[in-house]
Structure formats: C-alpha cells, structure tokens
Coordinates of C-alpha atoms and ligand atoms in Angstrom, one line a residue:
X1 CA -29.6 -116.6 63.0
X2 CA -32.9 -115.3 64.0
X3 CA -34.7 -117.3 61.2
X4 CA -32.6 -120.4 61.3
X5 CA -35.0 -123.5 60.1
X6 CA -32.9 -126.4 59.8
X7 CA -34.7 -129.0 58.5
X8 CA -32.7 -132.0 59.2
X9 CA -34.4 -133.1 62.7
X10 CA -37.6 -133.1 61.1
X11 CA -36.2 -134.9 58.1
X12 CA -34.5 -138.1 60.0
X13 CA -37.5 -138.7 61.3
X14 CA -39.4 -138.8 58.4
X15 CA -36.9 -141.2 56.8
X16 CA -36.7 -143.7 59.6
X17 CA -40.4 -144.5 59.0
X18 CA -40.4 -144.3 55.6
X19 CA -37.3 -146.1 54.7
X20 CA -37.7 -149.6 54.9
X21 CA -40.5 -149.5 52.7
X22 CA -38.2 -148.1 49.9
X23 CA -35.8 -150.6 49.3
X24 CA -36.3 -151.9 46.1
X25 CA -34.6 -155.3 46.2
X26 CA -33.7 -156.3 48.9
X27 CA -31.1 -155.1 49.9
X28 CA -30.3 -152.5 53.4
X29 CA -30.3 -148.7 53.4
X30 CA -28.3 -146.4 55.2
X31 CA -29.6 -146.0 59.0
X32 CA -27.9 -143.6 61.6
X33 CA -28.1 -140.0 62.0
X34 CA -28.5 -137.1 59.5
X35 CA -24.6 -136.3 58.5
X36 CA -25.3 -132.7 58.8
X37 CA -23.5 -129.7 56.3
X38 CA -21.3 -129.1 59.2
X39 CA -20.5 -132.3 60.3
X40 CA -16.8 -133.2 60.6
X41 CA -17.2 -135.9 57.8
X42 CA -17.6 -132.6 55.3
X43 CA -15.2 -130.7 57.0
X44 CA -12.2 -133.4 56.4
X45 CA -13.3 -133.9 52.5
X46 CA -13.1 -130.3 51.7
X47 CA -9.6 -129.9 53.6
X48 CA -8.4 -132.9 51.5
X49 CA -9.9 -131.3 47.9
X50 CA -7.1 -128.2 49.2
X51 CA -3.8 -128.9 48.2
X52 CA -0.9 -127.0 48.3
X53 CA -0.5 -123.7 46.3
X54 CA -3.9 -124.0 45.4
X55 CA -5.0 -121.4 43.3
X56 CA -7.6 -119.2 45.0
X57 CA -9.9 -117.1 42.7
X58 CA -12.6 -115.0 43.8
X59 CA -15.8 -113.6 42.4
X60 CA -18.2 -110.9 43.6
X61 CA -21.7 -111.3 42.8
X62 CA -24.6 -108.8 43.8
X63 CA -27.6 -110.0 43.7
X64 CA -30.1 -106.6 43.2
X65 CA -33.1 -105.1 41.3
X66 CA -31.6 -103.8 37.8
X67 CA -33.1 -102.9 34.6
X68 CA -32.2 -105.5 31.7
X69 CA -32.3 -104.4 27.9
X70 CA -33.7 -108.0 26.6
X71 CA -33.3 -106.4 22.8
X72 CA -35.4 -103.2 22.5
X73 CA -38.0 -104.6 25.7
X74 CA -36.6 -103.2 28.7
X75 CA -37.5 -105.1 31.7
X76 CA -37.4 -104.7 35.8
X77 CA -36.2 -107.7 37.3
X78 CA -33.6 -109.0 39.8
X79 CA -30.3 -109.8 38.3
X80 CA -26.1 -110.2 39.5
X81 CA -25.3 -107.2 38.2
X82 CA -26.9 -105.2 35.7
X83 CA -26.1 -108.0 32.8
X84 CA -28.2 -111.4 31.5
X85 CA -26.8 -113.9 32.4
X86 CA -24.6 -113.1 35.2
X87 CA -20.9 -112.7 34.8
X88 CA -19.5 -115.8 33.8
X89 CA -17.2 -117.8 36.7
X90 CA -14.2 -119.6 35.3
X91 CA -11.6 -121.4 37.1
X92 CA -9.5 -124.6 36.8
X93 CA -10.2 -127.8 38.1
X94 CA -9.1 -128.3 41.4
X95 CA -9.0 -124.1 42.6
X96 CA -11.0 -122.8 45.1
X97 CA -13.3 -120.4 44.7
X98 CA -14.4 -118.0 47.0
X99 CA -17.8 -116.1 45.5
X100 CA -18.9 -113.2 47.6
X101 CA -22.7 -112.7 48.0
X102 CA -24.3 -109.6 48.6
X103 CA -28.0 -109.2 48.9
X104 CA -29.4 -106.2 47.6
X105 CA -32.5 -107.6 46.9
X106 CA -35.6 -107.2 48.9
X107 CA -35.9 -111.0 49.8
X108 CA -34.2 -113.9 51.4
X109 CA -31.6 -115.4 48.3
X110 CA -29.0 -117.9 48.3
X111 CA -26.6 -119.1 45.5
X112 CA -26.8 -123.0 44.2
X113 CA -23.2 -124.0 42.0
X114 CA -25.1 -126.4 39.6
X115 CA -23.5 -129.5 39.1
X116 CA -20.5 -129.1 41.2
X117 CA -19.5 -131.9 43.5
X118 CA -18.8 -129.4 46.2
X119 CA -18.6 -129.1 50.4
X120 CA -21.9 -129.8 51.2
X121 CA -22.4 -126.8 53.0
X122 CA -21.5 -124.6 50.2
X123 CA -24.6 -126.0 48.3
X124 CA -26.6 -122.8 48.4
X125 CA -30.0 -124.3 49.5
X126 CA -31.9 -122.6 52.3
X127 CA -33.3 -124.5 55.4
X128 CA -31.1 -127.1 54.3
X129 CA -27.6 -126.4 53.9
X130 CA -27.4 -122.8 55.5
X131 CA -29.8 -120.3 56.6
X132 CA -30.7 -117.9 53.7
X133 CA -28.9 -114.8 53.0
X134 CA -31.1 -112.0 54.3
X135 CA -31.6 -108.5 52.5
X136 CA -28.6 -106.5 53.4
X137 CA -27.4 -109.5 54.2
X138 CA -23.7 -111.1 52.6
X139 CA -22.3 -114.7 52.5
X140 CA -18.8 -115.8 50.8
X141 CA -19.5 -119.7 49.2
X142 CA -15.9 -121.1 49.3
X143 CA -15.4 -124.4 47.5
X144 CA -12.8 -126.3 45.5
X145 CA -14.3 -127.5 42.1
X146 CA -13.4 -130.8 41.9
X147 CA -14.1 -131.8 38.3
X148 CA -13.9 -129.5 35.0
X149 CA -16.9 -128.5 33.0
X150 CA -19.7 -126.4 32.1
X151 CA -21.8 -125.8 35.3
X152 CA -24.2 -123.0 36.1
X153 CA -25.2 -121.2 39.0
X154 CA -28.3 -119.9 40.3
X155 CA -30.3 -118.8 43.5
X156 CA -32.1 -121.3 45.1
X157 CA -34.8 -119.4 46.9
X158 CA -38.6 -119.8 45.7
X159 CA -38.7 -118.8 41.9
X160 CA -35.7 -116.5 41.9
X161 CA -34.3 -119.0 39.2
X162 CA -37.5 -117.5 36.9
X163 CA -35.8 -114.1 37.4
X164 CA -32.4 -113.0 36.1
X165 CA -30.7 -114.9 38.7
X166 CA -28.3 -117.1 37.3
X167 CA -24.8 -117.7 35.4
X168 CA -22.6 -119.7 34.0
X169 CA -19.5 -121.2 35.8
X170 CA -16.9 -122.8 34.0
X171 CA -14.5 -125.1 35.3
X172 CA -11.4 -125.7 33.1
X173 CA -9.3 -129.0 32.6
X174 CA -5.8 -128.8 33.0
X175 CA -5.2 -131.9 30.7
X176 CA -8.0 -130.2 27.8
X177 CA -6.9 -132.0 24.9
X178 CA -8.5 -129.0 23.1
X179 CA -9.0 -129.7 19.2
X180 CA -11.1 -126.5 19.2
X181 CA -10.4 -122.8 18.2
X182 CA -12.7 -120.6 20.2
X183 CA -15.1 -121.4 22.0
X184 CA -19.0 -119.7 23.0
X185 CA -21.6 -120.0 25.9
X186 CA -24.8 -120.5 24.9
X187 CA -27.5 -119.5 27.7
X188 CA -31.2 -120.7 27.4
X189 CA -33.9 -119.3 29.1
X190 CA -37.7 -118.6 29.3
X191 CA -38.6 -115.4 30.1
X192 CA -42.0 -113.5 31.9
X193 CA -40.5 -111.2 34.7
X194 CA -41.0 -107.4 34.0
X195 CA -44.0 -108.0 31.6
X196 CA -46.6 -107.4 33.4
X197 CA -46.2 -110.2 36.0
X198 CA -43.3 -111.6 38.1
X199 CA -42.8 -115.5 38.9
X200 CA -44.0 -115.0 42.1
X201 CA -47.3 -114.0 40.1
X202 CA -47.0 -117.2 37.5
X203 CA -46.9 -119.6 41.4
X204 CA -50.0 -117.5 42.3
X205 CA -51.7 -118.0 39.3
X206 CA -51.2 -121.9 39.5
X207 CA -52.3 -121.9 42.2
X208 CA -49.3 -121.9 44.9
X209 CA -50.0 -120.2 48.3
X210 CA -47.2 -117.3 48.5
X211 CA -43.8 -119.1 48.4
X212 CA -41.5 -118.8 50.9
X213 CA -39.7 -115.9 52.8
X214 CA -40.1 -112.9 51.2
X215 CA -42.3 -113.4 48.3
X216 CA -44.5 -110.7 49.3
X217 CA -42.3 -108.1 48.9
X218 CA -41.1 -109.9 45.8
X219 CA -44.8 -109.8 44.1
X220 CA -44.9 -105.4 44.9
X221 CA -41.2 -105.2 43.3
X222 CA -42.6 -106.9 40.0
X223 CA -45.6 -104.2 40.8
X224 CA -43.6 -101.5 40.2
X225 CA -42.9 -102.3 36.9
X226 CA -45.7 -102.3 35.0
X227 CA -48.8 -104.5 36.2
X228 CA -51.6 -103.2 33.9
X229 CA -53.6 -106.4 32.2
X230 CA -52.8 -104.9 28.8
X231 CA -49.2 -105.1 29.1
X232 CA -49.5 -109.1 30.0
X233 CA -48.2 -110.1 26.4
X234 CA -48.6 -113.4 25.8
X235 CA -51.1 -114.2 27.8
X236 CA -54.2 -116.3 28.5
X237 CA -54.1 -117.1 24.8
X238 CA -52.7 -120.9 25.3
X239 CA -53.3 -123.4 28.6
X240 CA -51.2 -125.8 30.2
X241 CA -53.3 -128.7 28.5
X242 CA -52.3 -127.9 25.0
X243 CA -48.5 -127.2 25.5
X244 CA -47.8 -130.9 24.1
X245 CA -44.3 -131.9 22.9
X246 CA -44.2 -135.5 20.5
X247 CA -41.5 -135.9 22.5
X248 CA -41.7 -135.1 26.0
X249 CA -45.4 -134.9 26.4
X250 CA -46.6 -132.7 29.0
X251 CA -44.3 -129.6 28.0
X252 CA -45.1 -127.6 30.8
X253 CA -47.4 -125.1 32.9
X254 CA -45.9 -121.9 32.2
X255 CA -46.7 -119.9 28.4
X256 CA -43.6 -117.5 28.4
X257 CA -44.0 -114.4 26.5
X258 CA -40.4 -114.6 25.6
X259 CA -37.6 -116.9 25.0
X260 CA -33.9 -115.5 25.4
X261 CA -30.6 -117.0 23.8
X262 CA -28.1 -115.2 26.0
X263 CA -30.0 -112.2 27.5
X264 CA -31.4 -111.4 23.9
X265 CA -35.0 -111.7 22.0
X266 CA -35.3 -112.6 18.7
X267 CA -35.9 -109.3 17.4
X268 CA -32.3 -108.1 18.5
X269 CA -30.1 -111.3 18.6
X270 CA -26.6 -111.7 19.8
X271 CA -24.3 -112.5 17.3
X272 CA -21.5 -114.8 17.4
X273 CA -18.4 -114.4 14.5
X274 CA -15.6 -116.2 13.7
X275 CA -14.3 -117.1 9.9
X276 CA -15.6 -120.1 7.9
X277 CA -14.0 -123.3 9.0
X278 CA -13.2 -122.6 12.5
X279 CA -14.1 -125.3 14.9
X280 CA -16.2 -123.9 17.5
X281 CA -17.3 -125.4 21.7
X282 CA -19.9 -124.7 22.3
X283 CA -21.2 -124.4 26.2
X284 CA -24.8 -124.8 26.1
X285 CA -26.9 -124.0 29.6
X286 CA -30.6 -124.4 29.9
X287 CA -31.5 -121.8 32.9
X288 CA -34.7 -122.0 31.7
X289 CA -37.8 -122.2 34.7
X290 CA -40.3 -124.9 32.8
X291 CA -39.3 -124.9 29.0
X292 CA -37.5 -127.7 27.1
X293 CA -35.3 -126.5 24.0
X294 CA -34.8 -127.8 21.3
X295 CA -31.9 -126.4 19.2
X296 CA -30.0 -126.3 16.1
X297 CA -27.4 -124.2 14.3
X298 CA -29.4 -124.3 10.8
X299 CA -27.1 -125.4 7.7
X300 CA -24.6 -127.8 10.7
X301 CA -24.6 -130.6 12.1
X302 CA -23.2 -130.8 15.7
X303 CA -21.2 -133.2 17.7
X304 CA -21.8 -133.2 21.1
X305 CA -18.8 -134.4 23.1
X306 CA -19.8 -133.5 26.6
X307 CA -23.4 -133.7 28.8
X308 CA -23.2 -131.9 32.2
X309 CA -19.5 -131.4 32.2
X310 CA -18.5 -134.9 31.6
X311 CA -17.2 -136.1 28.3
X312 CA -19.3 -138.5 26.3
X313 CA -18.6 -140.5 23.3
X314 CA -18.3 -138.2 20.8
X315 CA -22.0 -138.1 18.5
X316 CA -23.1 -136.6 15.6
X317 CA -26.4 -134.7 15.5
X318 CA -28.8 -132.3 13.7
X319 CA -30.9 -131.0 17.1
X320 CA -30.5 -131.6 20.6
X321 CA -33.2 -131.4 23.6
X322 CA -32.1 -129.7 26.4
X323 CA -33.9 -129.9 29.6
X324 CA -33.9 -127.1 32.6
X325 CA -30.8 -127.7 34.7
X326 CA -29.1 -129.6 31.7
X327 CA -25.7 -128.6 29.7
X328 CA -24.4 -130.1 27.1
X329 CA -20.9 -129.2 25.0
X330 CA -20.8 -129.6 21.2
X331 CA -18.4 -128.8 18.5
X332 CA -19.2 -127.0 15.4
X333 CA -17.3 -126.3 11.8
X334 CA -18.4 -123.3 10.5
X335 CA -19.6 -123.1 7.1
X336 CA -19.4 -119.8 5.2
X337 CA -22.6 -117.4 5.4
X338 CA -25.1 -116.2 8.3
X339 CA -26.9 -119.1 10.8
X340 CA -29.5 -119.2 12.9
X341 CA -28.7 -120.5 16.5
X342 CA -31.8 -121.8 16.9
X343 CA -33.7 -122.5 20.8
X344 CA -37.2 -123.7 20.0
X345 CA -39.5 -123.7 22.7
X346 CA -40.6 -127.4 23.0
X347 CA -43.7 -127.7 23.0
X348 CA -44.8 -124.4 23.2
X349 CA -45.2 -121.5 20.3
X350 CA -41.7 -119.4 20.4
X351 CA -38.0 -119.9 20.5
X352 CA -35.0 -117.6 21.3
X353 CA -32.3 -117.2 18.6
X354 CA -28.6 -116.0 18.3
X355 CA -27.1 -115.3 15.0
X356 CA -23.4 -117.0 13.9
X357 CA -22.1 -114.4 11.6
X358 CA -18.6 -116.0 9.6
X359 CA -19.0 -114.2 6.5
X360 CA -20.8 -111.2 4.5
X361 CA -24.4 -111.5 4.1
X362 CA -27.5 -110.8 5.4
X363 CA -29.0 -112.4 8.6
X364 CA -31.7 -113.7 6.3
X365 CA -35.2 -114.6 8.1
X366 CA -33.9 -115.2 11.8
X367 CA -37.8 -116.5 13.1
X368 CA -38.0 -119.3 10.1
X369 CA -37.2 -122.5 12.0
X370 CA -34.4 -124.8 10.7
X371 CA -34.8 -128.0 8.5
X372 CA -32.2 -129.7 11.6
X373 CA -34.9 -129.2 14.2
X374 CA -36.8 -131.8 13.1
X375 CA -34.0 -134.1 11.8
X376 CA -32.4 -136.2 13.9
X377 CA -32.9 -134.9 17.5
X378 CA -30.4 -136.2 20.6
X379 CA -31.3 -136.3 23.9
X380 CA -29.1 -136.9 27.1
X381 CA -30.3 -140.5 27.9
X382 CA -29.0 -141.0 24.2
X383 CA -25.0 -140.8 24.9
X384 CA -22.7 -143.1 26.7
X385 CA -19.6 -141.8 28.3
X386 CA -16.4 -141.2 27.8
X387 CA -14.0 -144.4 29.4
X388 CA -12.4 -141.9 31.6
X389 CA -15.6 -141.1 33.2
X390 CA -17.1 -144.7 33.0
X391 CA -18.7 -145.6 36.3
X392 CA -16.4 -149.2 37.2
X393 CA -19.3 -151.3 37.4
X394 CA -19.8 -152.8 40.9
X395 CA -23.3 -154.1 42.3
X396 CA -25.0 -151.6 44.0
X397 CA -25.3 -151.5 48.0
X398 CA -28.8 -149.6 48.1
X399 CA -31.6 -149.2 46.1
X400 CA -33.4 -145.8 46.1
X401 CA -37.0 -145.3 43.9
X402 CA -38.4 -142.2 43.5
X403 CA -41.9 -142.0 42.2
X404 CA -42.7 -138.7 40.2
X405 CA -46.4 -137.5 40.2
X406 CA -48.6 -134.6 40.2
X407 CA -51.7 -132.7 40.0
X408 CA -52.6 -129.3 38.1
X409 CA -55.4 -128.8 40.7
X410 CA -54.4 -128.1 43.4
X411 CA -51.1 -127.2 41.9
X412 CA -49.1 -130.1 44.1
X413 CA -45.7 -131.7 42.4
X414 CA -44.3 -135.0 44.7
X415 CA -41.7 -137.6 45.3
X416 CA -42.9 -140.7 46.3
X417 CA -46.0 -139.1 47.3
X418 CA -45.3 -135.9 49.0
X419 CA -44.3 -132.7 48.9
X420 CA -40.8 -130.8 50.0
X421 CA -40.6 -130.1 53.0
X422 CA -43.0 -133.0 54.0
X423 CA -40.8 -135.1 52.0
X424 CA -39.3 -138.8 52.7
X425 CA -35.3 -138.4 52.5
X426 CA -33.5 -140.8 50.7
X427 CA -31.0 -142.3 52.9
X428 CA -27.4 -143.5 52.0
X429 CA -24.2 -144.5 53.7
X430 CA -20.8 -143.2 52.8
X431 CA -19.1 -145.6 50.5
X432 CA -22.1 -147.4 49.0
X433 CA -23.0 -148.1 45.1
X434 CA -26.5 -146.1 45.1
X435 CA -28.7 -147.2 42.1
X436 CA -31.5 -144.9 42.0
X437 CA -34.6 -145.5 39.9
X438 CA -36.7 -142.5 38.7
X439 CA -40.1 -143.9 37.6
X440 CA -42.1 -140.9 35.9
X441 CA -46.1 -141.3 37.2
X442 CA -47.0 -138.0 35.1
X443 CA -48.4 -137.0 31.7
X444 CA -45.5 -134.1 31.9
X445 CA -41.6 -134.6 31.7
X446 CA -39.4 -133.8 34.5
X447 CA -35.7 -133.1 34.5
X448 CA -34.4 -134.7 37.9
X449 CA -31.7 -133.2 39.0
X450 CA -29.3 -134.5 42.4
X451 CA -27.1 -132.1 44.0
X452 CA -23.6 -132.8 44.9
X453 CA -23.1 -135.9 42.8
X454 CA -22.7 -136.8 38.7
X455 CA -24.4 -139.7 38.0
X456 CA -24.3 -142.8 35.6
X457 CA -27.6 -143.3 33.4
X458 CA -27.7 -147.0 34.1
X459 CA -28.5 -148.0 30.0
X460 CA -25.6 -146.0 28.5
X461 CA -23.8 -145.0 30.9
X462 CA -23.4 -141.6 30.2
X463 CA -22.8 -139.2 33.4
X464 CA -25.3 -136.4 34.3
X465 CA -26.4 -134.6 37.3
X466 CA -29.6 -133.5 35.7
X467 CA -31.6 -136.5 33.4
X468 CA -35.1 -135.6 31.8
X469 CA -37.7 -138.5 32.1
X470 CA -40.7 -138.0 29.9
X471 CA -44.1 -139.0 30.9
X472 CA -44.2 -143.1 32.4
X473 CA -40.9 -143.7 31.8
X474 CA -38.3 -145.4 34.4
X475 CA -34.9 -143.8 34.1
X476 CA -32.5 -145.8 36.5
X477 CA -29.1 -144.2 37.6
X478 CA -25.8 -145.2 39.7
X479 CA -23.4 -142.6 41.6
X480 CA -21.0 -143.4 44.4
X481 CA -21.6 -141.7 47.8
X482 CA -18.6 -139.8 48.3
X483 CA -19.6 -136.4 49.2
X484 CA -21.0 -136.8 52.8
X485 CA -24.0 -134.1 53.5
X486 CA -27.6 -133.4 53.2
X487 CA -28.0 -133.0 49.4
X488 CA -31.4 -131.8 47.2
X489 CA -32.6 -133.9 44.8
X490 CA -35.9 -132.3 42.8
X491 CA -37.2 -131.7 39.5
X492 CA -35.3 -128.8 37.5
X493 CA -38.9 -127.2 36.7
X494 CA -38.7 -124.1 39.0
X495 CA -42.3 -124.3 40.0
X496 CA -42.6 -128.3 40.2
X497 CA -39.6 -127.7 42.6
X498 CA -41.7 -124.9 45.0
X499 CA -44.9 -126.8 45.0
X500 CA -43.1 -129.4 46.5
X501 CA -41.1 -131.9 44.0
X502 CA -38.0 -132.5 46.0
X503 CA -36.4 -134.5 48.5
X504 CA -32.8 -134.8 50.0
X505 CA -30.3 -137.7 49.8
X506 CA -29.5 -138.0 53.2
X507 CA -26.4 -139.3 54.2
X508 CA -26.6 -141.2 57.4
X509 CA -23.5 -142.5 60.1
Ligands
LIG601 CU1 -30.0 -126.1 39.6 CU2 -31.3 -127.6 43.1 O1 -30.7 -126.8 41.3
LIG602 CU1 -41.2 -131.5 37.2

C-alpha cells in the first residue's frame, strides 16, 4: 500500500475542465464522479457475469528473469516462465479465471488480459486500476471472460511488453460451429532485449527520462547480460526517418535486431505439420512493441474469419497487416509441400518466419519473401462483421475525439494534446451510444487500442478493440458503455504508450 498512486482524483479534475470543449456535436457528456475500479457499480456486474456452476480454472503465472533460446541466440530477459510466449490460457466463454501472479522480477509488474471485457479492476494497469505488484510481491486477477476469442495478455508496466512478457489467452465458444481440423497460434513479436540493450535502454536512447517504478534496476538486469557496443547487432545502421511503410507511413522508432514467430528466429524456425488438405485456424497475435507485420503463408491464400476475437464476414486474402495489440483468425487449406509462414517487418528490413511442414521436402529458402506479400494485402478497417456481432445501430449519446500527435524530439506521444498522466479523460455515462473519432495528426501509424470494451469501426462495422490509423487519417468507432470503471485507452506502440499516448475512458455517475 505504501506506493499507492491512484490517479483518479487528479484525473476528474482534469476532465471537468477539459470536457466541454470535446464534444464534437453537440451533444452532452458524461458529468459526475470518477466510477472508480472498486466502485459498487463494478462489483454488481462482475457478480452477475458469475452464474451458477461456473467453471472456475486457474493459471499460475511467474513473472522472472529466465534465459530464452530464440533459435541458437540465447538471450537474458524477463519472461512467465522459462518459455516464449508464455503458457497459453484457455477457457470457455463465460468461466472464471483466477490467474495467480507472482513477481520474481526485480521491478514493479502487473498483468493486462488484452481485449477482454472484464471487471474493471482486474484490468492490470498500475496507478489506475490497482497498485502494481511489487517484487516479491503476488496478486490473483480473477475475472469471468465474457465473450470467446483470441486475446492476449501482457504486463502493463513501462516497456515490460518489449520483454518476454506476454501470452496468449484463448477464450473458447461453446456454440463454435467449428468447420476446422486443428488449429495453431501464431505469436508476432519484435525483438532487442538480451542483445546488448534492454527496452528500458531503447526509451533512453529516444530520449525518455527513466520510466516508471523500477526501471533502474531493470536497465542493470539487461547489464548483466551482455552490454559491450560490439554485441549491439543491428544497430545504428538505419534511423527512425527511413523506416517508411507504402502503407502505414511512419513505420516506427524502434530498428529490431530480431523478429520472432513464436519465440523462434529465422535461422531455427518452429514448424507447424499436419497432412495436405487439412483446414487449419489460425490464432494470429501481434505482441510486438512498435513493428507492423505483414504476413503470408507463401503458395495460400487465407480467409480471415475473425479480427480481435469477434467474427467477421468471412474474406479471402493473400497478406494481412497486423498491427501491435491486434489478432486476427484465419483459415487455411493446406497444399502439399513445405511453406513459409511469413511475418515481414513493415517497414523495416527483417521478418520472423515459421515453417508449415505437410509433406516430404525440403524447407527450401525460408528468408526469400513470398509472392502473397505483395498481393492483395487486408487490413482490419477492411472487414465488416459478422450479424451476430453487428453493433444495432442507434444514434450515439456522446461524442468523444481523440487527436493523435507527436514529436521525435523531445520524444513526447499525446492525445488531444498531452501526455498520460497529464492526460484529459474521456468521460462517459453508463448506458450511452459512445462514437469515438480517432483523427491521426502524425506522419507515423498508431494502433489505438480501448480497454474493457470491443468496438464497431463506424464504415464496416467490423468489431475490434485495437484499430491501426495510419498517418492523417480519421477512423471513427461506436461501443456501448456497459462495463462501468476507469478504462485505458492508448496507442498499442509500447513506447508511444510510456512517453505519454494514453488517456482513460472515464465513466462518470
Ligand atoms: Cu495490450 Cu493497454 O494494452
Ligand atoms: Cu503510436
């Protein structure tokens, strides 16, 4: 308790001010008090999500230094458990989960459940929704997951995410119609800790002041390693100004030395087998820090049938762009032979690969980039939802904008103008029709992600809790406030996020 920084006193009164000034068109807000996580209002929610006989599965995760084998480049880093990614969660829509915490690390941590419409003060994020779990320290997160699909969970303290921190959660549905014969989880990620600098080094170098509780120690773990300038691989060797994507601009600030498709590095890939023909799901996660993928299963085209857990109108495609914090399901047919599962870095040089193996052959060239990349190429603001999942359409009750911008120097990321924790909370009211619009000021996408709520991409329709918005483009969205707390919303680039891109959604009564 000693360290207990609630930040919801100083946050009303921010938003009182700053409110009325928001309101897009005319319409009221939300006024009242902060709804805090522990507010009676969240309570009552969470008691109705537990029916009877509800299934009850628990997890244990610790959170600790470990030594991770990325495919003959050993690396020091922070992990759950000694394997990349984490263990995988899975339950069914509807359980509860009850994840044990402990932290071995040297550091302040906390757990975020990505994309899960859970209690609010289950939501993992320090000074916010709990106090942070202190070294030594333990904390059980205890939820029902209301809705099933492919989520991911991470810590949400500083830059942790840019470690081995994170994992995949999968949440079941009872009524899965199926129509698929196995099924794989596909993990994205950018990689620098263990060589030769830790993220806590990569916010140094652009430019942050040491971030948050326990970075200090955090930046003499990464020490240990290695540290010497000849082991920086990768290095110095490309800036932020010429990481350009043709479709997402501004492709980040962060040149990785490696890029990882489930834990691996192209020189040793995972491999994935089944026999020709079989219909394969695929669960793809981008737990990436700052780097879009863009993938493709070379000779195949893909249909993606969910985006952030929620079903979509079934679409064919060659690639896909995936964005940090997104997910999106696709099915597969596997032809006969040996395939690339190909994650190019957008925008940058690399990619991370995984091999599908359904027949005899040889792997064949694993770093020559498939024809499919650069076919036709989906993105999430592409698909429309399934009519189960349709938002009914209503007018909305309140009008939220959020202004992206940004600076390289200083390193400063803000909403509306200022940066987390000096931020301007969004403020709603239980029950309203919320139509936010995301209006990109930058030269550098941003995948906008809201806690606690999936919402509707206003053109399309499809529902997402994460949506990329490239460089001055306006991206409007529509979710219902039902899940009464203090939620984050911020930008799914790790270090856009700590240097200050976030704001809450603040319910209000
Ligand atoms: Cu995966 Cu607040 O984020
Ligand atoms: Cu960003």
């Amino acid at each position: 308790m000693s360290r207990r920084r609630f930040l919801i006193g100083a946050s009303a009164a921010a938003g009182a001010v700053a409110f009325g000034g928001l309101s897009g068109c005319g319409r009221t807000g939300a006024t009242g008090d902060p709804v805090a996580p522990t507010a009676e209002a969240v309570r009552r929610l969470e008691a109705q999500r537990r029916v009877a006989n509800q299934t009850i599965v628990p997890a244990h995760l610790a959170a600790r230094p470990t030594q991770i084998d990325l495919g003959g480049r050993i690396v020091q880093t922070w992990g759950y458990g000694d394997t990349l990614p984490g263990p995988l969660l899975r339950a069914r829509a509807g359980d509860l989960l009850q994840v044990r915490v402990d932290n071995q690390l040297p550091a302040d941590t906390s757990i975020h459940f990505h994309g899960i419409a859970l209690s609010n003060d289950m939501d993992g994020v320090p000074g916010l929704t709990q106090d942070p779990i202190a070294p030594g320290g333990a904390f059980t997160y205890e939820f029902t997951a209301p809705h099933p699909g492919t989520y991911f969970y991470h810590s949400h303290s500083g830059v942790q995410l840019d470690r081995g921190l994170y994992g995949v959660v999968v949440i079941d549905d009872p009524a899965e119609p199926g129509g698929y014969d196995d099924e794989w989880v596909v993990v994205l990620d950018d990689w620098v800790d263990g060589t030769g600098r830790t993220p806590d080094d990569v916010a140094r170098e652009l430019g942050m002041a040491a971030s948050g509780e326990g970075s200090e120690s955090a930046g003499e773990m990464g020490g240990m390693d290695h540290g010497s300038m000849e082991d920086m691989e990768g290095m110095g060797d490309m800036g932020a100004e010429t990481m350009q994507s043709d479709l997402l601009g501004g492709a980040g600030d962060v040149n990785y030395p490696y890029y990882l498709v489930n834990g691996r590095i192209p020189t040793d890939p995972v491999s994935l087998t089944a026999v020709p023909g079989r219909r394969i799901r695929l669960r793809i996660v981008n737990a990436g820090s700052d780097t879009a993928f863009r993938l493709a299963l070379g000779g195949h085209r893909m249909t993606v049938t969910h985006s952030d857990g929620f079903p979509v109108t079934p679409r064919e495609t060659d690639a896909l762009l995936i964005g940090m914090g997104e997910r999106f399901d696709v099915l597969v047919t596997l032809a006969d032979g040996v395939f690339p599962l190909y994650a190019a870095a957008e925008g940058k040089p690399g990619y991370g690969v995984a091999l599908v193996r359904t027949g005899a052959g040889s792997a064949g060239p694993t770093d020559t980039r498939p024809a499919e990349l650069d076919r036709q190429v989906l993105l999430g603001t592409d698909l429309s939802p399934r009519e189960q999942v349709r938002l009914a359409s209503k007018s909305h009750d309140n009008y939220l904008s959020v202004d992206m911008g940004g600076t390289m120097s200083p390193y400063r990321w803000t909403l509306n103008g200022r940066a987390f924790p000096d931020a301007a909370p969004l403020a709603v009211a239980q029950g309203q029709r919320v139509r936010m619009r995301f209006r990109n000021m930058s030269m550098m996408f941003h995948p906008m992600h809201v806690h606690g709520h999936t919402f509707a991409l206003v053109s399309g329709g499809a529902r997402k809790d994460t949506v990329t918005v490239r460089p001055m483009q306006t991206v409007e969205v529509e979710f219902d406030a039902d899940n009464p707390g203090q939620w984050a919303l911020h930008c799914h680039n790790a270090y856009h996020q700590e240097a200050g891109m976030m704001t809450t959604v603040s319910y209000r009564a």
